[in-house]
CSV table of C-alpha atoms and ligand atoms in Angstrom, one decimal:
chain,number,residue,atom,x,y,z
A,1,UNK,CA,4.2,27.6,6.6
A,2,UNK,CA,7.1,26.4,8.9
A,3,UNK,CA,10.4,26.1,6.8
A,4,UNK,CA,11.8,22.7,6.6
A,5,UNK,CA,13.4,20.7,9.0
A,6,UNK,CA,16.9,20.5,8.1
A,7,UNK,CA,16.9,16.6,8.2
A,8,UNK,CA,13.7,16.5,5.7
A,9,UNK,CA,13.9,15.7,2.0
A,10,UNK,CA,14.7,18.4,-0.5
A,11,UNK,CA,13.6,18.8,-3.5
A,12,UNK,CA,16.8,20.6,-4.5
A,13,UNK,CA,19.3,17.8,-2.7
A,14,UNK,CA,17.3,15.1,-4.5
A,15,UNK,CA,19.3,12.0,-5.5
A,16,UNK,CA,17.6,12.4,-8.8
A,17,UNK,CA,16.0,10.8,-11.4
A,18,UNK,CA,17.1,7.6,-13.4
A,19,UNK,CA,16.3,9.7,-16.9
A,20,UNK,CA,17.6,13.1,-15.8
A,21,UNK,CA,14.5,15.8,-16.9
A,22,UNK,CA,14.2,19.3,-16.5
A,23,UNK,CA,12.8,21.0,-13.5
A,24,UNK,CA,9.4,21.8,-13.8
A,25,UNK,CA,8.2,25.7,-13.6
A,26,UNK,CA,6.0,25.7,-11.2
A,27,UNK,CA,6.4,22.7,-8.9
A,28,UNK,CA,8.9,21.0,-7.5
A,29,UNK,CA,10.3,17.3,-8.0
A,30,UNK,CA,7.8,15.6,-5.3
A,31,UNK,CA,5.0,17.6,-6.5
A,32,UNK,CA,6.1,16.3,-10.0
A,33,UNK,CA,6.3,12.3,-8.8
A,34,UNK,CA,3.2,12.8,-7.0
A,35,UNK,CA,1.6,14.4,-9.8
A,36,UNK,CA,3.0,11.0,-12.5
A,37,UNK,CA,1.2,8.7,-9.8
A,38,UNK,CA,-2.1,10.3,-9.8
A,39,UNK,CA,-2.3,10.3,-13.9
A,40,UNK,CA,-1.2,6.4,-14.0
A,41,UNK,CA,-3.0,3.9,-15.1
A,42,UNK,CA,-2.4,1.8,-12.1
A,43,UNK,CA,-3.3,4.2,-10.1
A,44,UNK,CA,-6.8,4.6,-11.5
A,45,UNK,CA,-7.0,0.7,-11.3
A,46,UNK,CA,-6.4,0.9,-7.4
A,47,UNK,CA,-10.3,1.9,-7.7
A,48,UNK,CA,-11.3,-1.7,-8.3
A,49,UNK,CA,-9.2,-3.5,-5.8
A,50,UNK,CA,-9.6,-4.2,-2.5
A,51,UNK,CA,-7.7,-5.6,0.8
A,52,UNK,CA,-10.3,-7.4,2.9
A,53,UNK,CA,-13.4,-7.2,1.6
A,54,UNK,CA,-14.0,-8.0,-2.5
A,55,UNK,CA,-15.1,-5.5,-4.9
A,56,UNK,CA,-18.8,-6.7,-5.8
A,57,UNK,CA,-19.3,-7.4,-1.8
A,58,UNK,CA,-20.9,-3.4,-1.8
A,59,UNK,CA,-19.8,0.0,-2.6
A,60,UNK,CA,-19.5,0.8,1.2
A,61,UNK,CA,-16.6,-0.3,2.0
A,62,UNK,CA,-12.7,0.7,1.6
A,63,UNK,CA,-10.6,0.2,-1.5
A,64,UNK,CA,-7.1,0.6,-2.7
A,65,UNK,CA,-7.8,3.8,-3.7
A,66,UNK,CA,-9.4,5.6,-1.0
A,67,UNK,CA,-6.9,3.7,1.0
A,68,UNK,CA,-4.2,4.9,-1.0
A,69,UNK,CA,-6.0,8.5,0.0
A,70,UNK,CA,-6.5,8.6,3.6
A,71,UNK,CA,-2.6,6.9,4.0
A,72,UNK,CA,-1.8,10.3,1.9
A,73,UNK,CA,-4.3,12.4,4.2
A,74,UNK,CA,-2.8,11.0,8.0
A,75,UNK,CA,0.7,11.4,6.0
A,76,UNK,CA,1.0,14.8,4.8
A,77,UNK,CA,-0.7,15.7,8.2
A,78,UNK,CA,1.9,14.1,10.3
A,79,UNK,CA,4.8,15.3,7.9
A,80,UNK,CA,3.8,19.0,8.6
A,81,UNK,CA,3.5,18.8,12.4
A,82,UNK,CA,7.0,17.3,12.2
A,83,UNK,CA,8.3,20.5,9.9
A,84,UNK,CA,8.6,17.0,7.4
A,85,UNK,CA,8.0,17.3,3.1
A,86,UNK,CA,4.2,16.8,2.9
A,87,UNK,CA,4.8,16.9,-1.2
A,88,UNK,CA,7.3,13.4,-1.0
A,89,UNK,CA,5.2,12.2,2.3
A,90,UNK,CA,2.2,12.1,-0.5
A,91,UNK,CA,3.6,11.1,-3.7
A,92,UNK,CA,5.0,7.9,-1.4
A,93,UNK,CA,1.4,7.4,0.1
A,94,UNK,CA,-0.5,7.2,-3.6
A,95,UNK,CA,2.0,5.2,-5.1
A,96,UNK,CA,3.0,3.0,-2.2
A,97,UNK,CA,0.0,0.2,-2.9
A,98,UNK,CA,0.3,0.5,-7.1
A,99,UNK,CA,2.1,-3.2,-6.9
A,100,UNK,CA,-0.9,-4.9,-5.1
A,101,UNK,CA,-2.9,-7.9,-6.6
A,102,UNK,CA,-6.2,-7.9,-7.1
A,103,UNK,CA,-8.4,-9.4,-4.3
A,104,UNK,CA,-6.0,-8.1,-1.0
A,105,UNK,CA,-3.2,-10.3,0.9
A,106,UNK,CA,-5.3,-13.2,-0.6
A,107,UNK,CA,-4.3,-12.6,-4.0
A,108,UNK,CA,-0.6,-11.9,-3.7
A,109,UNK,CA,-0.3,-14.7,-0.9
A,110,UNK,CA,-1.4,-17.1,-4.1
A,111,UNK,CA,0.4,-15.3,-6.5
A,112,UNK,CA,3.8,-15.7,-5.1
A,113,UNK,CA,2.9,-18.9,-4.0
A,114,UNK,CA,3.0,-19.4,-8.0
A,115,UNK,CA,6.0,-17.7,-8.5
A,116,UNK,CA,8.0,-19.9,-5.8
A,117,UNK,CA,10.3,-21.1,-8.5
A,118,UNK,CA,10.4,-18.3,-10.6
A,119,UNK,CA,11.7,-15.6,-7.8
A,120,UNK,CA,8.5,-15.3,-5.6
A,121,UNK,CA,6.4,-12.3,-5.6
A,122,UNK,CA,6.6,-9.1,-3.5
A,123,UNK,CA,3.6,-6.5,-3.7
A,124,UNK,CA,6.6,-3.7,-2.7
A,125,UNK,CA,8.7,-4.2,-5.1
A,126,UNK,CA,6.0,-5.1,-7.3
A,127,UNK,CA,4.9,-1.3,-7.0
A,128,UNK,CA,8.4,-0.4,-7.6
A,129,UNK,CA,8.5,-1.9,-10.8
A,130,UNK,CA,5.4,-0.2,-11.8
A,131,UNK,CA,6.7,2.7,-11.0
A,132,UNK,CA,9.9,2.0,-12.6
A,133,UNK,CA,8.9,-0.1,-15.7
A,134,UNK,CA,5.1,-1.1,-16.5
A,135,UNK,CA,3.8,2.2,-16.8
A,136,UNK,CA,3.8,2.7,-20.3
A,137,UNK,CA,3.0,6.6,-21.3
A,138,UNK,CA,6.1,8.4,-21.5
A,139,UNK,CA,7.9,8.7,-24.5
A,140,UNK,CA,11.1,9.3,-23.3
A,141,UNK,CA,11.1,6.5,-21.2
A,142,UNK,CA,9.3,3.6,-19.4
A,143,UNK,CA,7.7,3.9,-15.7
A,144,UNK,CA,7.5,7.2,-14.2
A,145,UNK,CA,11.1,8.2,-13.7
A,146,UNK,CA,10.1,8.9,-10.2
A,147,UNK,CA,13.1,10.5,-8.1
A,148,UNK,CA,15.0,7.9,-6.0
A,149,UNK,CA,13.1,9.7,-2.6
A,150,UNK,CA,9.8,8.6,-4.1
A,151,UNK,CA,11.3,5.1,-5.2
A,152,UNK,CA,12.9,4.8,-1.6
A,153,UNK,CA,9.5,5.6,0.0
A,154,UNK,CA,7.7,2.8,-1.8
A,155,UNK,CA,10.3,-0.3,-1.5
A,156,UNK,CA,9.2,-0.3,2.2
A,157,UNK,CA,10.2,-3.8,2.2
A,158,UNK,CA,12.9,-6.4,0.4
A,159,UNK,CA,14.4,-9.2,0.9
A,160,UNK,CA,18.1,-9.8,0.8
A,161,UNK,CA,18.4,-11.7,-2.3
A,162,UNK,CA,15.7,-9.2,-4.3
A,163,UNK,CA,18.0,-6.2,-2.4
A,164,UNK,CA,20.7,-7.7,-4.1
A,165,UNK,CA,19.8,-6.7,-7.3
A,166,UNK,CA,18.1,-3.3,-7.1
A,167,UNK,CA,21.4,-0.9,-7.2
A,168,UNK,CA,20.8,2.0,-5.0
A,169,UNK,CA,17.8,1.7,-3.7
A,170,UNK,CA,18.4,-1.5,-2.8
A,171,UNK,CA,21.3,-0.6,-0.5
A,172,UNK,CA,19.8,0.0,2.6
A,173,UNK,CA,18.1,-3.3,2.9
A,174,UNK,CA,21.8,-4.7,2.9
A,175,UNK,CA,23.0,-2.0,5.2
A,176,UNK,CA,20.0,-2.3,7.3
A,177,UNK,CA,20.2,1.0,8.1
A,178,UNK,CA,16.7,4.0,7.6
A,179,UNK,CA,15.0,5.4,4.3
A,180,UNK,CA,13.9,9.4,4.6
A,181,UNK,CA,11.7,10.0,7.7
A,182,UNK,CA,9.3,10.8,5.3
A,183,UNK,CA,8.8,7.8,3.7
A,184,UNK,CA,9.2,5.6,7.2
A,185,UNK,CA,6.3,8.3,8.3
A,186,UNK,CA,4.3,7.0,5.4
A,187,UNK,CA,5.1,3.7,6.3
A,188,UNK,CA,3.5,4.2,9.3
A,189,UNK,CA,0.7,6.3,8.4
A,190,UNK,CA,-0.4,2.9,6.1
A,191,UNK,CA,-0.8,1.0,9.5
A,192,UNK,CA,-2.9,3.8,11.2
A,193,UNK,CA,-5.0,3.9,8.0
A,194,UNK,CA,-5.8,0.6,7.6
A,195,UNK,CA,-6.0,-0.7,10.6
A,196,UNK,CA,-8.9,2.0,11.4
A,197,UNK,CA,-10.8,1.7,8.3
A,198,UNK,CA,-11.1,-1.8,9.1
A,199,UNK,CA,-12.5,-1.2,12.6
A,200,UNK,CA,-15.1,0.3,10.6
A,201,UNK,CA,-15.6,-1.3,7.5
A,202,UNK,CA,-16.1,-4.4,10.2
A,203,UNK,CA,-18.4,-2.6,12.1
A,204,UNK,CA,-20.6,-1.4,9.2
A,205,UNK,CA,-20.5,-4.8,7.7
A,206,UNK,CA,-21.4,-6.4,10.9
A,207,UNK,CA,-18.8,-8.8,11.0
A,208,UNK,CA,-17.5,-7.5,14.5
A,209,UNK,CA,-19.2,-5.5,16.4
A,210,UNK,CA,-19.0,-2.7,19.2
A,211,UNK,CA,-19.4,-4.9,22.1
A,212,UNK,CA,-17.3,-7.1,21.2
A,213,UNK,CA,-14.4,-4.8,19.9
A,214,UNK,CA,-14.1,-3.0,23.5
A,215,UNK,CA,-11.9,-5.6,24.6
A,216,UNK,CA,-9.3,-3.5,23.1
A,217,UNK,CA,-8.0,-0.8,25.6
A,218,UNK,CA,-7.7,2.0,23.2
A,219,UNK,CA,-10.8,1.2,21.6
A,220,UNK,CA,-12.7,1.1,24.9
A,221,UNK,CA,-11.1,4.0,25.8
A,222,UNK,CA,-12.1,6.2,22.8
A,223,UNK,CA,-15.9,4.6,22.6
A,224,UNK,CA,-16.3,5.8,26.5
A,225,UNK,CA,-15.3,8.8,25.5
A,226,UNK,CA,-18.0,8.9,22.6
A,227,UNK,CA,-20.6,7.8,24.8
A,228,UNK,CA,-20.1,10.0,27.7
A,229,UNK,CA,-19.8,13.1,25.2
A,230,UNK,CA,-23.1,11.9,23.4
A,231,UNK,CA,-24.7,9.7,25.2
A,232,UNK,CA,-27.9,9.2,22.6
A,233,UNK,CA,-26.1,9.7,19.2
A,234,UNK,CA,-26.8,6.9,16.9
A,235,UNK,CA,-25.0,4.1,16.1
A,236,UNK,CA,-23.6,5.0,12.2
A,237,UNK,CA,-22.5,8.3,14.2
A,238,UNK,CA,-20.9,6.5,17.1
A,239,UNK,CA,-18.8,4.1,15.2
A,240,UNK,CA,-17.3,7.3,13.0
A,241,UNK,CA,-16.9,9.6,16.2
A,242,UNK,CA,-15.1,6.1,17.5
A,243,UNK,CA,-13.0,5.7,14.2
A,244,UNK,CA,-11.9,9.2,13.9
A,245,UNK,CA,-10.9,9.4,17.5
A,246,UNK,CA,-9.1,6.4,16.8
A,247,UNK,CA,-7.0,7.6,14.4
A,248,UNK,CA,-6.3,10.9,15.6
A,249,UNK,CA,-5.0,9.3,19.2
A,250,UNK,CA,-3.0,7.5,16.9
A,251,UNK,CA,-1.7,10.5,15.1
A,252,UNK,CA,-1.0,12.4,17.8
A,253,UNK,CA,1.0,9.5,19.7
A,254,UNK,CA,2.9,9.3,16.9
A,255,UNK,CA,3.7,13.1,16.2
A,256,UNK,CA,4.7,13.7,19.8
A,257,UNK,CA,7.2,10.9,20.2
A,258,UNK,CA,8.5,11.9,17.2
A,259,UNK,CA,9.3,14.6,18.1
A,260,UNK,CA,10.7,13.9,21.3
A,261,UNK,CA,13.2,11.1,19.4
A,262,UNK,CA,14.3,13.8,17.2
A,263,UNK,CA,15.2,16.2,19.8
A,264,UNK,CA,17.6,13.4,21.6
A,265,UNK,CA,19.0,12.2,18.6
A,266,UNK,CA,20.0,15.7,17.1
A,267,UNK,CA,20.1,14.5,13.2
A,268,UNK,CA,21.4,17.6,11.2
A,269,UNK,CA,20.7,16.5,7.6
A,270,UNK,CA,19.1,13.4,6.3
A,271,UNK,CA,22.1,11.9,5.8
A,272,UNK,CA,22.3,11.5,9.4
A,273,UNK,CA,18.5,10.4,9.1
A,274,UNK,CA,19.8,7.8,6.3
A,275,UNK,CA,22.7,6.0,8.4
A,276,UNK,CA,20.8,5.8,11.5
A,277,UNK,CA,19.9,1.7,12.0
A,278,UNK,CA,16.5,2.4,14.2
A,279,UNK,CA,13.2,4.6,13.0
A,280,UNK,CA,13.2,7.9,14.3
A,281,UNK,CA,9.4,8.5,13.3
A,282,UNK,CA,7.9,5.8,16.0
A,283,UNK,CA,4.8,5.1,18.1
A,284,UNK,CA,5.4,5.6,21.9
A,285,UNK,CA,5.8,2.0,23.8
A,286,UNK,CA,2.1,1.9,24.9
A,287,UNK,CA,0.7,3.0,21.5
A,288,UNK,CA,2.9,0.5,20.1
A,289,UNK,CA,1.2,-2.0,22.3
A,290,UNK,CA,-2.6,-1.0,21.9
A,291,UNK,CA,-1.8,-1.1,18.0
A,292,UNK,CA,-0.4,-4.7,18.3
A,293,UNK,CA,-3.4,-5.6,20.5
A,294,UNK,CA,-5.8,-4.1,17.4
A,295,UNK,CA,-4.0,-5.8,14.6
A,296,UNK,CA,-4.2,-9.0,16.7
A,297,UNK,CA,-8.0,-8.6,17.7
A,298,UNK,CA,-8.3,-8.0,13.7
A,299,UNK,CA,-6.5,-10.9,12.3
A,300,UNK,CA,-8.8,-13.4,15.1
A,301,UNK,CA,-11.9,-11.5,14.3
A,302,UNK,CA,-12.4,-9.8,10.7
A,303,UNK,CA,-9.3,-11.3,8.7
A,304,UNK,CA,-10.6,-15.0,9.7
A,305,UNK,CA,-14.1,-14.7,10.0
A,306,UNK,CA,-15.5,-17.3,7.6
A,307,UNK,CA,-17.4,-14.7,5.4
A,308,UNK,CA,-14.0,-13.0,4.7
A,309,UNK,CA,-12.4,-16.7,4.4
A,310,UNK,CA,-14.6,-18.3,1.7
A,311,UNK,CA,-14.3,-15.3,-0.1
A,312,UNK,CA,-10.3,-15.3,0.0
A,313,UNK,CA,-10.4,-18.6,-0.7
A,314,UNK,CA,-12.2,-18.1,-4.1
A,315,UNK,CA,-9.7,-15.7,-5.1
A,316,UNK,CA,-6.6,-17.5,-4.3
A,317,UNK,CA,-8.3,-20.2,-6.6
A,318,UNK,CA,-8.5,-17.6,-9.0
A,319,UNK,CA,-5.3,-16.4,-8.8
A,320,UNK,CA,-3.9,-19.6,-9.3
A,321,UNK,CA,-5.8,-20.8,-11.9
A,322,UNK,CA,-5.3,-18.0,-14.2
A,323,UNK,CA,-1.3,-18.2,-13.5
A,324,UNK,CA,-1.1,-22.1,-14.5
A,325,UNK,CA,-3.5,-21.4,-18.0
A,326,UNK,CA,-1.6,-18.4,-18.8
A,327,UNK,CA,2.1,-20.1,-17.5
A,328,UNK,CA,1.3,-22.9,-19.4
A,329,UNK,CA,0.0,-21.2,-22.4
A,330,UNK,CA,1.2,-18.3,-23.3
A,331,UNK,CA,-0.6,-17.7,-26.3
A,332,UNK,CA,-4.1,-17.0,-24.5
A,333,UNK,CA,-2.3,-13.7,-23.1
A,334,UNK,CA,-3.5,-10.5,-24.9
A,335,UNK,CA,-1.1,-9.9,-28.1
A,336,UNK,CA,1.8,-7.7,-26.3
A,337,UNK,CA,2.4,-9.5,-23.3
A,338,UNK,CA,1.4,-12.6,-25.4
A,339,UNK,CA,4.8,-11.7,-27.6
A,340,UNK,CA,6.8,-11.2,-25.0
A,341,UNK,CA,6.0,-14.1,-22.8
A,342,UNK,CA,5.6,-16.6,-26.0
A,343,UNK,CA,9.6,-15.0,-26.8
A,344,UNK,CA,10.8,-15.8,-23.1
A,345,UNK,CA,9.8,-19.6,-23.6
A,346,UNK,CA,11.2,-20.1,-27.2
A,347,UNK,CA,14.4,-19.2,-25.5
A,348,UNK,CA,13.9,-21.7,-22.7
A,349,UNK,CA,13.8,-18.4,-19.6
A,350,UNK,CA,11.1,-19.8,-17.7
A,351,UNK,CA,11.3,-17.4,-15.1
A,352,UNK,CA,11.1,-14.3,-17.3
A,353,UNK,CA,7.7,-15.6,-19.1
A,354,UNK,CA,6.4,-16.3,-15.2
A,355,UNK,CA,7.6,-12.3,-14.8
A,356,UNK,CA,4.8,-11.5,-17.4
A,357,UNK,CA,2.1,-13.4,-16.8
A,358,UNK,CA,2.6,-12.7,-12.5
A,359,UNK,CA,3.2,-8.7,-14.0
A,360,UNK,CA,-0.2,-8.9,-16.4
A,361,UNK,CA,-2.0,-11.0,-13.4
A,362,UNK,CA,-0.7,-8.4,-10.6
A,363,UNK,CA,-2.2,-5.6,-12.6
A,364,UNK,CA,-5.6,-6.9,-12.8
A,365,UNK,CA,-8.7,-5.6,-10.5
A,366,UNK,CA,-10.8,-7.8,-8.7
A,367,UNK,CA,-13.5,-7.6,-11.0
A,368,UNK,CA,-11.0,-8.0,-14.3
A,369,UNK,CA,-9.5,-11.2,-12.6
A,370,UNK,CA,-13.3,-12.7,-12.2
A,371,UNK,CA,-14.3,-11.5,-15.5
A,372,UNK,CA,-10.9,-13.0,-17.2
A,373,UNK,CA,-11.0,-16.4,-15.3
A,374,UNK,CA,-14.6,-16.9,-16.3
A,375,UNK,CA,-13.5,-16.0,-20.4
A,376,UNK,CA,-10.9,-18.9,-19.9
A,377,UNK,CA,-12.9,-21.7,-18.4
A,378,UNK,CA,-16.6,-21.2,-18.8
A,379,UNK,CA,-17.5,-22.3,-22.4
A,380,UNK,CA,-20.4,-20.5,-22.4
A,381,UNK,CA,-18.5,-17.3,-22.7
A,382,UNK,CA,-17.4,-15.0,-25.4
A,383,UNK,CA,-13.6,-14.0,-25.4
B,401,MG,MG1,-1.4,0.2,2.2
């Protein structure tokens, strides 16, 4: 393998952990963090939570998890080609979605709709605090004690007032200045996942379809290519030869500008990486535009297409619902969270009791969520 770039992350120049722990024997620091995500519990809960379509709506189709996976696969793939750390690249990839709600922007869209008065809800630094305080397994202390490159990679977002109070890794938000190129490769890497899986989750579902999605120019582009190649191939085959070409044009934009950015701008350690105000991992202009065109044809055909509406609509009422029970009574929580939230209100904190019930409501799946809302308000059920 290539060495290292010298403005990648390090495992030796880490910034460290909040708990300081002894190396590992035989893997690094990244390898460790990525290692902590996979064996979380909110990690195995991605499983059961989805971003367009809901769970029970079939097995076919994408979830946080294999999400969560292909972000990591595009990731560590663009990270080597650009001599990047594949081992941070992934442990930012897994973790990056831990913080989602259950039932996709729907759910956390209601959720910190809820939280308004208590200090909103944000699904990045919602996976941050996973991360950094929900997980409950080790016994020397609470989260994962992740290093601050992992924890960096997955606060892709904050705002000002949130930045305010994170310390650290809160600093750059302020600064507005550029987190590892690994993590903004990661960031990116999200986009090129998602925004491909839907093309075909939307296809196979048959709520767009191919004629209809060739009004995009890189999408027309790729499917000519198909066709011409294999003119008689079928159309389950055509719409994977279609998505896969999709993402690899994508991939390949991106590595190649990259590296042509990189080479102007001479960084020499990520420092230099770190104090730098624009992303030097980036789309070229044009892909930039045929991705903007895609997200665009996406939100005014699959995102709003009444199937996918009624459905987010239910689960906004869900999520809402279940906040103003639990909000409003704390003692139908489950005993721990019940404690702690019941505590926060004898002492008049309003805002930290909304903290646990959005923290318990946040970790839910989809099909916990439906199960819990139909415990609290149909009598017919057993608790
Ligand atoms: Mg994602």
């Amino acid at each position: 393998m290539q060495p290292l770039a010298n403005y990648a992350a390090q495992d030796v120049n880490s910034k460290g952990r909040k708990i300081k722990e002894d190396s590992p024997a035989y893997r690094d620091e990244f390898q460790r963090d990525r290692d902590r995500v996979i064996h979380s519990a909110a990690f195995r809960r991605l499983e059961y939570k989805t971003q367009v379509f809901v769970n029970h709506e079939g097995d076919l189709y994408r979830n946080r998890l294999t999400h969560s996976i292909e972000v990591a696969q595009i990731a560590r793939s663009v990270a080597r080609a650009l001599n990047l750390n594949e081992d941070l690249s992934e442990s930012i990839a897994l973790a990056h979605d831990l913080g989602h709600t259950p039932f996709g922007h729907a759910g956390q869209g209601a959720l910190n709709e809820c939280m308004l008065d208590y200090g909103g809800f944000e699904h990045n630094l919602q996976s941050l605090r996973v991360v950094d305080e929900l997980e409950e397994r080790y016994a020397e202390f609470l989260g994962l004690n992740l290093t601050f490159e992992s924890r960096e990679g997955i606060l892709k977002h904050c705002s000002t007032k949130n930045a305010k109070k994170l310390g650290n890794i809160g600093k750059r938000f302020l600064k507005k200045t550029s987190p590892s190129l690994e993590a903004q490769l990661t960031n990116i890497a999200d986009e090129i996942a998602y925004n491909s899986h839907d093309v075909d989750d939307g296809l196979r579902s048959g709520l767009i379809n191919l004629k209809q999605i060739q009004e995009i120019e890189l999408v027309a582009t790729q499917y000519q290519n198909v066709l011409d190649t294999y003119p008689k191939l079928d159309e389950r085959r055509t719409i994977h030869e279609l998505v896969r070409r999709l993402i690899n044009a994508q991939v390949v934009d991106l590595i190649e500008n990259s590296k042509a950015i990189l080479e102007e701008a001479k960084p020499t350690a990520i420092e230099d990486i770190r104090a730098s105000k624009k992303s030097l991992v980036a789309f070229s202009d044009k892909m930039q535009e045929h991705n903007l065109e895609l997200k665009r044809f996406l939100r005014n055909n699959l995102y709003t297409h009444y199937r996918v509406v009624r459905m987010t609509s239910k689960a906004e009422r869900v999520i809402r619902e279940l906040f103003a029970e639990f909000f409003e009574h704390p003692e139908l929580l489950p005993d721990k969270i019940s404690d702690k939230a019941i505590t926060a209100m004898q002492e008049q904190d309003a805002i930290v009791c909304a903290r646990h019930v959005a923290d318990y409501i946040a970790g839910m799946t989809d099909r916990y969520a439906i199960a819990e809302h139909k415990r609290l308000f149909d009598p017919s059920e057993t608790t």
